[in-house]
Short mmCIF file of C-alpha atoms in Angstrom, two decimals:
data_model
loop_
_atom_site.label_atom_id
_atom_site.label_comp_id
_atom_site.label_asym_id
_atom_site.label_seq_id
_atom_site.Cartn_x
_atom_site.Cartn_y
_atom_site.Cartn_z
CA MET A 1 -8.43 43.29 37.35
CA ALA A 2 -8.02 39.81 35.94
CA ARG A 3 -6.93 37.03 38.20
CA LYS A 4 -3.41 35.66 37.79
CA GLY A 5 -3.19 32.61 35.56
CA THR A 6 -6.55 33.11 33.83
CA ALA A 7 -7.48 35.65 31.15
CA THR A 8 -4.19 37.54 31.26
CA ASP A 9 -2.17 34.34 30.70
CA GLU A 10 -3.21 34.21 27.04
CA THR A 11 0.09 32.91 25.71
CA SER A 12 -0.39 29.62 27.59
CA ARG A 13 -3.11 28.70 25.11
CA GLY A 14 -0.61 28.77 22.22
CA PRO A 15 -0.82 30.61 18.89
CA THR A 16 -4.18 31.18 17.23
CA MET A 17 -5.15 30.92 13.57
CA ARG A 18 -4.90 34.71 13.41
CA ASP A 19 -1.33 34.52 14.75
CA VAL A 20 -0.42 32.00 12.03
CA ALA A 21 -1.97 34.25 9.37
CA ARG A 22 0.00 37.26 10.60
CA ALA A 23 3.29 35.32 10.67
CA ALA A 24 2.67 33.81 7.23
CA GLY A 25 1.61 37.12 5.72
CA VAL A 26 -1.77 35.81 4.58
CA SER A 27 -5.38 36.22 5.65
CA SER A 28 -7.06 34.19 8.36
CA ALA A 29 -9.37 32.85 5.68
CA THR A 30 -6.37 31.48 3.76
CA VAL A 31 -5.08 29.76 6.89
CA SER A 32 -8.53 28.25 7.41
CA TYR A 33 -8.63 27.01 3.81
CA VAL A 34 -5.26 25.31 4.24
CA LEU A 35 -5.77 23.75 7.66
CA ASN A 36 -9.26 22.54 6.74
CA ASN A 37 -7.99 20.98 3.48
CA LEU A 38 -10.40 22.93 1.29
CA ASN A 39 -8.01 23.02 -1.69
CA LYS A 40 -8.66 26.72 -2.39
CA VAL A 41 -5.06 27.95 -2.48
CA THR A 42 -1.99 27.20 -4.57
CA PRO A 43 0.36 24.37 -3.50
CA GLU A 44 3.05 26.95 -2.71
CA VAL A 45 0.77 28.89 -0.34
CA ASP A 46 -0.48 25.62 1.19
CA ALA A 47 3.08 24.45 1.94
CA HIS A 48 4.10 27.88 3.31
CA VAL A 49 1.14 28.12 5.70
CA ARG A 50 1.62 24.57 6.97
CA LYS A 51 5.33 25.21 7.55
CA VAL A 52 4.61 28.39 9.54
CA ALA A 53 1.91 26.63 11.57
CA ARG A 54 4.28 23.76 12.44
CA GLU A 55 7.10 26.10 13.42
CA MET A 56 4.76 28.10 15.67
CA GLY A 57 3.41 24.95 17.31
CA TYR A 58 -0.13 25.78 16.23
CA SER A 59 -2.71 23.18 17.29
CA ARG A 60 -6.36 23.27 16.31
CA ASN A 61 -9.09 22.60 18.84
CA SER A 62 -10.10 19.35 17.15
CA ALA A 63 -13.09 18.71 19.41
CA ALA A 64 -14.64 22.10 18.64
CA ARG A 65 -13.88 21.71 14.96
CA ALA A 66 -15.52 18.27 14.88
CA LEU A 67 -18.69 19.68 16.42
CA LYS A 68 -18.79 22.41 13.80
CA THR A 69 -17.87 20.41 10.68
CA GLY A 70 -18.69 16.82 11.55
CA ARG A 71 -15.07 15.85 10.81
CA HIS A 72 -12.33 14.70 13.18
CA ASN A 73 -9.49 14.81 10.62
CA VAL A 74 -8.67 11.17 11.32
CA ILE A 75 -8.56 8.45 8.68
CA GLY A 76 -8.33 4.70 9.11
CA CYS A 77 -5.84 2.39 7.42
CA ILE A 78 -6.53 -1.36 7.28
CA VAL A 79 -3.85 -3.85 6.18
CA PRO A 80 -3.89 -7.68 6.26
CA THR A 81 -0.73 -7.88 8.40
CA LEU A 82 2.09 -5.69 9.63
CA ALA A 83 4.42 -8.70 9.84
CA SER A 84 5.13 -8.53 6.10
CA PRO A 85 7.64 -5.85 5.01
CA VAL A 86 5.38 -4.95 2.06
CA PHE A 87 2.40 -3.52 3.91
CA PRO A 88 4.35 -1.29 6.34
CA GLU A 89 5.81 0.51 3.29
CA ILE A 90 2.27 1.35 2.20
CA VAL A 91 1.24 2.33 5.74
CA GLN A 92 4.20 4.71 6.07
CA ALA A 93 3.24 6.39 2.80
CA VAL A 94 -0.37 6.67 3.98
CA GLN A 95 0.69 8.27 7.26
CA ARG A 96 3.08 10.72 5.59
CA ARG A 97 0.56 11.92 3.00
CA ALA A 98 -2.26 12.06 5.53
CA GLU A 99 -0.15 14.22 7.83
CA GLU A 100 0.69 16.55 4.94
CA LEU A 101 -3.03 16.96 4.31
CA GLY A 102 -3.82 17.55 7.98
CA TYR A 103 -5.07 14.11 9.00
CA ALA A 104 -4.02 11.68 11.72
CA THR A 105 -4.03 7.95 10.89
CA PHE A 106 -5.55 5.06 12.84
CA VAL A 107 -3.91 1.79 11.66
CA ILE A 108 -5.47 -1.67 12.09
CA ASP A 109 -3.85 -5.03 11.30
CA SER A 110 -6.91 -7.04 10.25
CA GLY A 111 -5.24 -10.44 10.36
CA GLU A 112 -6.80 -11.27 6.95
CA GLY A 113 -10.14 -12.95 6.34
CA PRO A 114 -13.60 -11.43 5.77
CA ARG A 115 -14.74 -11.65 9.41
CA ARG A 116 -11.66 -9.88 10.79
CA GLU A 117 -11.82 -7.26 8.06
CA ALA A 118 -15.49 -6.56 8.83
CA GLN A 119 -14.57 -6.17 12.51
CA ALA A 120 -11.76 -3.76 11.59
CA ILE A 121 -14.12 -1.59 9.54
CA GLN A 122 -16.69 -1.51 12.34
CA SER A 123 -13.95 -0.62 14.83
CA LEU A 124 -13.00 2.38 12.70
CA ALA A 125 -16.64 3.42 12.57
CA LYS A 126 -16.84 3.32 16.38
CA HIS A 127 -13.76 5.53 16.62
CA GLY A 128 -15.36 8.15 14.39
CA VAL A 129 -12.88 8.25 11.52
CA ASP A 130 -13.77 10.45 8.56
CA GLY A 131 -12.90 7.70 6.08
CA ALA A 132 -10.47 4.85 5.47
CA VAL A 133 -8.02 3.32 3.03
CA ALA A 134 -7.99 -0.46 3.08
CA LEU A 135 -6.18 -3.47 1.65
CA LEU A 136 -9.01 -5.98 1.76
CA ALA A 137 -8.61 -9.69 1.02
CA SER A 138 -12.40 -9.95 0.65
CA ARG A 139 -14.87 -7.86 -1.37
CA PRO A 140 -17.51 -6.82 1.17
CA PRO A 141 -21.00 -5.87 -0.06
CA LEU A 142 -21.59 -2.13 0.10
CA ALA A 143 -24.63 -2.73 2.29
CA ASP A 144 -22.28 -4.10 4.98
CA LEU A 145 -20.00 -1.07 4.96
CA PRO A 146 -20.36 1.85 7.40
CA GLN A 147 -21.42 5.23 6.12
CA PHE A 148 -17.97 6.71 5.59
CA PRO A 149 -15.82 6.72 2.45
CA ILE A 150 -13.40 3.85 1.87
CA VAL A 151 -10.68 3.68 -0.78
CA ALA A 152 -9.70 0.13 -1.74
CA ILE A 153 -6.00 -0.55 -2.27
CA ASP A 154 -4.82 -3.44 -4.47
CA GLN A 155 -8.19 -4.47 -5.88
CA PRO A 156 -11.30 -2.74 -7.23
CA VAL A 157 -14.45 -2.96 -5.13
CA PRO A 158 -17.76 -2.01 -6.78
CA GLY A 159 -18.93 1.38 -5.55
CA LEU A 160 -15.58 2.37 -3.99
CA ASP A 161 -12.67 4.43 -5.25
CA SER A 162 -9.59 2.26 -5.70
CA VAL A 163 -5.89 2.27 -6.55
CA ARG A 164 -3.80 -0.76 -7.52
CA ALA A 165 -0.76 -1.83 -9.47
CA ASP A 166 -1.01 -3.35 -12.94
CA HIS A 167 -0.58 -6.94 -11.75
CA ARG A 168 -1.44 -8.57 -15.06
CA THR A 169 1.26 -6.59 -16.88
CA GLY A 170 3.66 -7.51 -14.09
CA GLY A 171 3.02 -11.21 -14.66
CA ARG A 172 3.58 -10.75 -18.38
CA LEU A 173 6.87 -8.89 -17.78
CA MET A 174 8.04 -11.78 -15.59
CA ALA A 175 7.37 -14.38 -18.27
CA GLU A 176 8.91 -12.26 -21.03
CA HIS A 177 12.10 -11.78 -19.00
CA VAL A 178 12.31 -15.50 -18.21
CA ILE A 179 12.02 -16.24 -21.94
CA ALA A 180 14.60 -13.57 -22.82
CA LEU A 181 17.07 -15.17 -20.40
CA GLY A 182 16.75 -18.45 -22.29
CA HIS A 183 14.97 -20.52 -19.64
CA LYS A 184 12.52 -23.23 -20.69
CA ARG A 185 11.67 -25.32 -17.63
CA VAL A 186 9.96 -23.21 -14.98
CA GLY A 187 8.31 -23.81 -11.61
CA LEU A 188 5.64 -21.46 -10.24
CA VAL A 189 5.00 -20.67 -6.59
CA SER A 190 1.61 -18.98 -6.92
CA GLY A 191 -0.67 -17.18 -4.49
CA GLY A 192 -4.29 -18.07 -3.78
CA GLN A 193 -6.35 -17.47 -6.90
CA ASP A 194 -9.23 -16.04 -4.87
CA LEU A 195 -7.07 -12.92 -4.36
CA LEU A 196 -7.33 -10.70 -7.44
CA SER A 197 -3.70 -9.51 -7.42
CA SER A 198 -2.38 -13.09 -7.24
CA ARG A 199 -4.77 -14.26 -9.94
CA GLU A 200 -3.88 -11.42 -12.32
CA ARG A 201 -0.14 -11.98 -11.84
CA HIS A 202 -0.62 -15.68 -12.58
CA GLU A 203 -2.82 -15.06 -15.62
CA GLY A 204 -0.44 -12.47 -17.03
CA PHE A 205 2.48 -14.90 -16.67
CA MET A 206 0.62 -17.84 -18.20
CA ASP A 207 -0.63 -15.80 -21.16
CA ALA A 208 2.90 -14.73 -22.08
CA ALA A 209 4.40 -18.18 -21.35
CA ARG A 210 1.96 -20.15 -23.49
CA GLY A 211 3.84 -22.17 -26.10
CA LYS A 212 7.22 -20.76 -25.00
CA LEU A 213 7.80 -22.15 -21.49
CA ASP A 214 7.35 -25.58 -19.95
CA ILE A 215 5.58 -25.09 -16.60
CA CYS A 216 6.86 -28.17 -14.76
CA TRP A 217 4.89 -27.50 -11.58
CA ASP A 218 2.64 -24.84 -10.11
CA VAL A 219 2.20 -24.85 -6.31
CA GLU A 220 -0.26 -22.52 -4.54
CA VAL A 221 0.93 -21.08 -1.20
CA SER A 222 0.00 -18.46 1.37
CA LEU A 223 1.72 -15.10 0.94
CA ILE A 224 4.31 -15.77 3.67
CA PRO A 225 7.93 -17.03 3.60
CA THR A 226 7.13 -20.29 5.43
CA LEU A 227 6.36 -22.68 2.58
CA PRO A 228 4.19 -25.82 2.75
CA GLN A 229 5.81 -29.21 2.26
CA THR A 230 4.34 -29.53 -1.24
CA ALA A 231 6.30 -26.45 -2.33
CA ILE A 232 9.48 -27.59 -0.58
CA ASP A 233 9.30 -31.02 -2.28
CA ALA A 234 8.81 -29.40 -5.70
CA ILE A 235 11.74 -27.00 -5.22
CA ARG A 236 14.07 -29.84 -4.22
CA ARG A 237 13.32 -31.89 -7.35
CA ARG A 238 15.90 -29.91 -9.34
CA ASP A 239 13.80 -30.23 -12.51
CA VAL A 240 13.58 -26.48 -13.32
CA THR A 241 16.08 -23.71 -13.99
CA MET A 242 13.76 -20.87 -12.96
CA ILE A 243 11.27 -20.45 -10.11
CA ALA A 244 8.82 -17.55 -10.45
CA CYS A 245 7.14 -16.47 -7.22
CA VAL A 246 3.92 -14.60 -6.49
CA ASN A 247 5.74 -12.06 -4.33
CA ASP A 248 9.12 -11.22 -2.80
CA VAL A 249 8.23 -12.63 0.63
CA VAL A 250 7.51 -16.04 -0.91
CA ALA A 251 10.66 -15.73 -3.04
CA ILE A 252 12.71 -15.30 0.15
CA GLY A 253 11.20 -18.56 1.41
CA VAL A 254 12.20 -20.23 -1.88
CA LEU A 255 15.76 -18.88 -1.59
CA SER A 256 15.98 -20.31 1.92
CA VAL A 257 14.85 -23.78 0.81
CA LEU A 258 17.28 -23.78 -2.13
CA ARG A 259 20.24 -22.78 0.01
CA ASP A 260 19.35 -25.28 2.74
CA SER A 261 19.20 -27.94 0.02
CA GLY A 262 22.62 -27.05 -1.41
CA ILE A 263 21.16 -25.72 -4.67
CA ALA A 264 23.10 -22.69 -5.89
CA VAL A 265 21.30 -19.47 -6.86
CA PRO A 266 21.46 -18.50 -9.68
CA ALA A 267 24.08 -21.00 -10.95
CA GLU A 268 21.63 -23.93 -10.77
CA VAL A 269 18.25 -22.26 -10.28
CA SER A 270 17.17 -18.65 -10.82
CA VAL A 271 14.51 -17.07 -8.59
CA PHE A 272 12.09 -14.29 -9.58
CA GLY A 273 9.88 -12.26 -7.20
CA PHE A 274 7.19 -9.59 -7.36
CA ASP A 275 6.83 -6.33 -5.33
CA ASP A 276 10.40 -4.96 -4.98
CA MET A 277 9.92 -4.55 -1.26
CA VAL A 278 12.50 -2.86 0.93
CA TRP A 279 14.46 -6.08 1.64
CA SER A 280 14.73 -7.25 -1.97
CA ASP A 281 17.97 -5.43 -2.78
CA TRP A 282 19.83 -6.62 0.33
CA PRO A 283 23.05 -8.39 -0.75
CA LEU A 284 22.00 -11.74 0.76
CA ILE A 285 18.71 -11.60 -1.17
CA ASP A 286 19.55 -9.55 -4.30
CA LEU A 287 16.24 -10.48 -5.89
CA THR A 288 15.16 -9.94 -9.48
CA THR A 289 11.59 -8.76 -9.17
CA ILE A 290 8.71 -6.78 -10.60
CA ARG A 291 8.45 -3.43 -8.87
CA GLN A 292 5.02 -2.25 -7.88
CA PRO A 293 4.98 1.34 -6.56
CA LEU A 294 4.17 0.68 -2.91
CA ALA A 295 4.63 4.26 -1.68
CA GLU A 296 2.55 5.61 -4.55
CA LEU A 297 -0.27 3.20 -3.70
CA GLY A 298 -0.48 4.62 -0.18
CA ARG A 299 -0.11 8.23 -1.25
CA ASP A 300 -2.68 8.03 -4.05
CA ALA A 301 -5.16 6.23 -1.79
CA VAL A 302 -5.04 9.06 0.75
CA GLU A 303 -5.47 11.68 -1.98
CA LEU A 304 -8.47 9.82 -3.39
CA LEU A 305 -10.00 9.63 0.07
CA VAL A 306 -9.53 13.35 0.80
CA ASP A 307 -10.95 14.18 -2.63
CA ARG A 308 -14.00 12.07 -1.78
CA LEU A 309 -14.39 13.74 1.62
CA ASN A 310 -14.28 17.16 -0.03
CA ASP A 311 -16.61 16.17 -2.89
CA PRO A 312 -18.85 13.20 -1.94
CA THR A 313 -20.77 13.27 -5.24
CA ARG A 314 -17.85 13.11 -7.66
CA PRO A 315 -17.60 10.08 -10.01
CA GLN A 316 -15.94 6.90 -8.80
CA THR A 317 -12.20 6.83 -9.55
CA ASP A 318 -10.09 3.73 -10.22
CA ILE A 319 -6.34 4.21 -10.62
CA VAL A 320 -4.04 1.54 -12.08
CA LEU A 321 -0.33 2.28 -11.52
CA PRO A 322 2.42 0.97 -13.81
CA VAL A 323 4.93 -1.70 -12.79
CA SER A 324 8.50 -2.29 -13.99
CA LEU A 325 11.23 -4.93 -14.04
CA THR A 326 14.14 -4.72 -11.58
CA GLU A 327 16.91 -7.15 -12.49
CA ARG A 328 19.35 -8.27 -9.78
CA GLY A 329 21.56 -11.24 -9.00
CA SER A 330 19.01 -13.99 -8.30
CA THR A 331 18.53 -14.71 -12.03
CA ARG A 332 20.94 -15.41 -14.88
CA ALA A 333 20.84 -16.11 -18.59
CA LEU A 334 21.36 -19.67 -19.80
#
């Protein structure tokens, strides 16, 4: 006779994979395919099995599974900062898609800079992640990377899968819209040209503006709303009718300086951003901007990573996502 609270108390261990299969009306093998992300069933069956497993409170023995497969079903996510409203949008998309595919997410704010990014990658390696998605300000040599897959977000890195927005086209769309609105005298608040996304936005704008716009000043800033004095002095000169900014966060800093200086937006000066982050359509901001698909960047990065985990020898993939213009109240036609 079994002792109380041991073998006879089987329900305390929770439902098994066989229980999930029975409730879902599929085989145990199908449940295994789904929960191990082997991509061997239709999307409809995948969604049905996951729903049943969640409702039953099924939980895999992750330690035993890791010993058997070498995987922990955990991915890393590295971003330069969580203080900006742009990167948390990407992180949320990463976490949602990872959860749908059966992975937990370990997020690290790298604080920008090559040294901190290298430390973040090594920290993920120590925690045994299966792979990572990363917004890297630097382009680390492959020899310095740990032996797990990494998908680069926002810039291509030789030897890695990557996904990014079409920044150059975004810069061109900005300039074309400025021209269409009838502006001639423009100021630029640009990002550091060592960062590929900033450089491509700037180059795309300048290519389309050549011979059509008078660039009165071009100030390089960090990608934060607190602007350096050189930018503040340029904004207060009142010698332009349009200020085009490297991103929405910087554009918010420009709006603040203009309003503190008694310069009306857009009656006296129009302001243009880039990103279409979550704050950009707030009534007090109401920013005309170039929309890059932030949620899609995170989602596609996770899918690329899981594809790489399931097929390590497949060809390198680089995805460039389209951007679009979102016109709001911070700009006007002359």
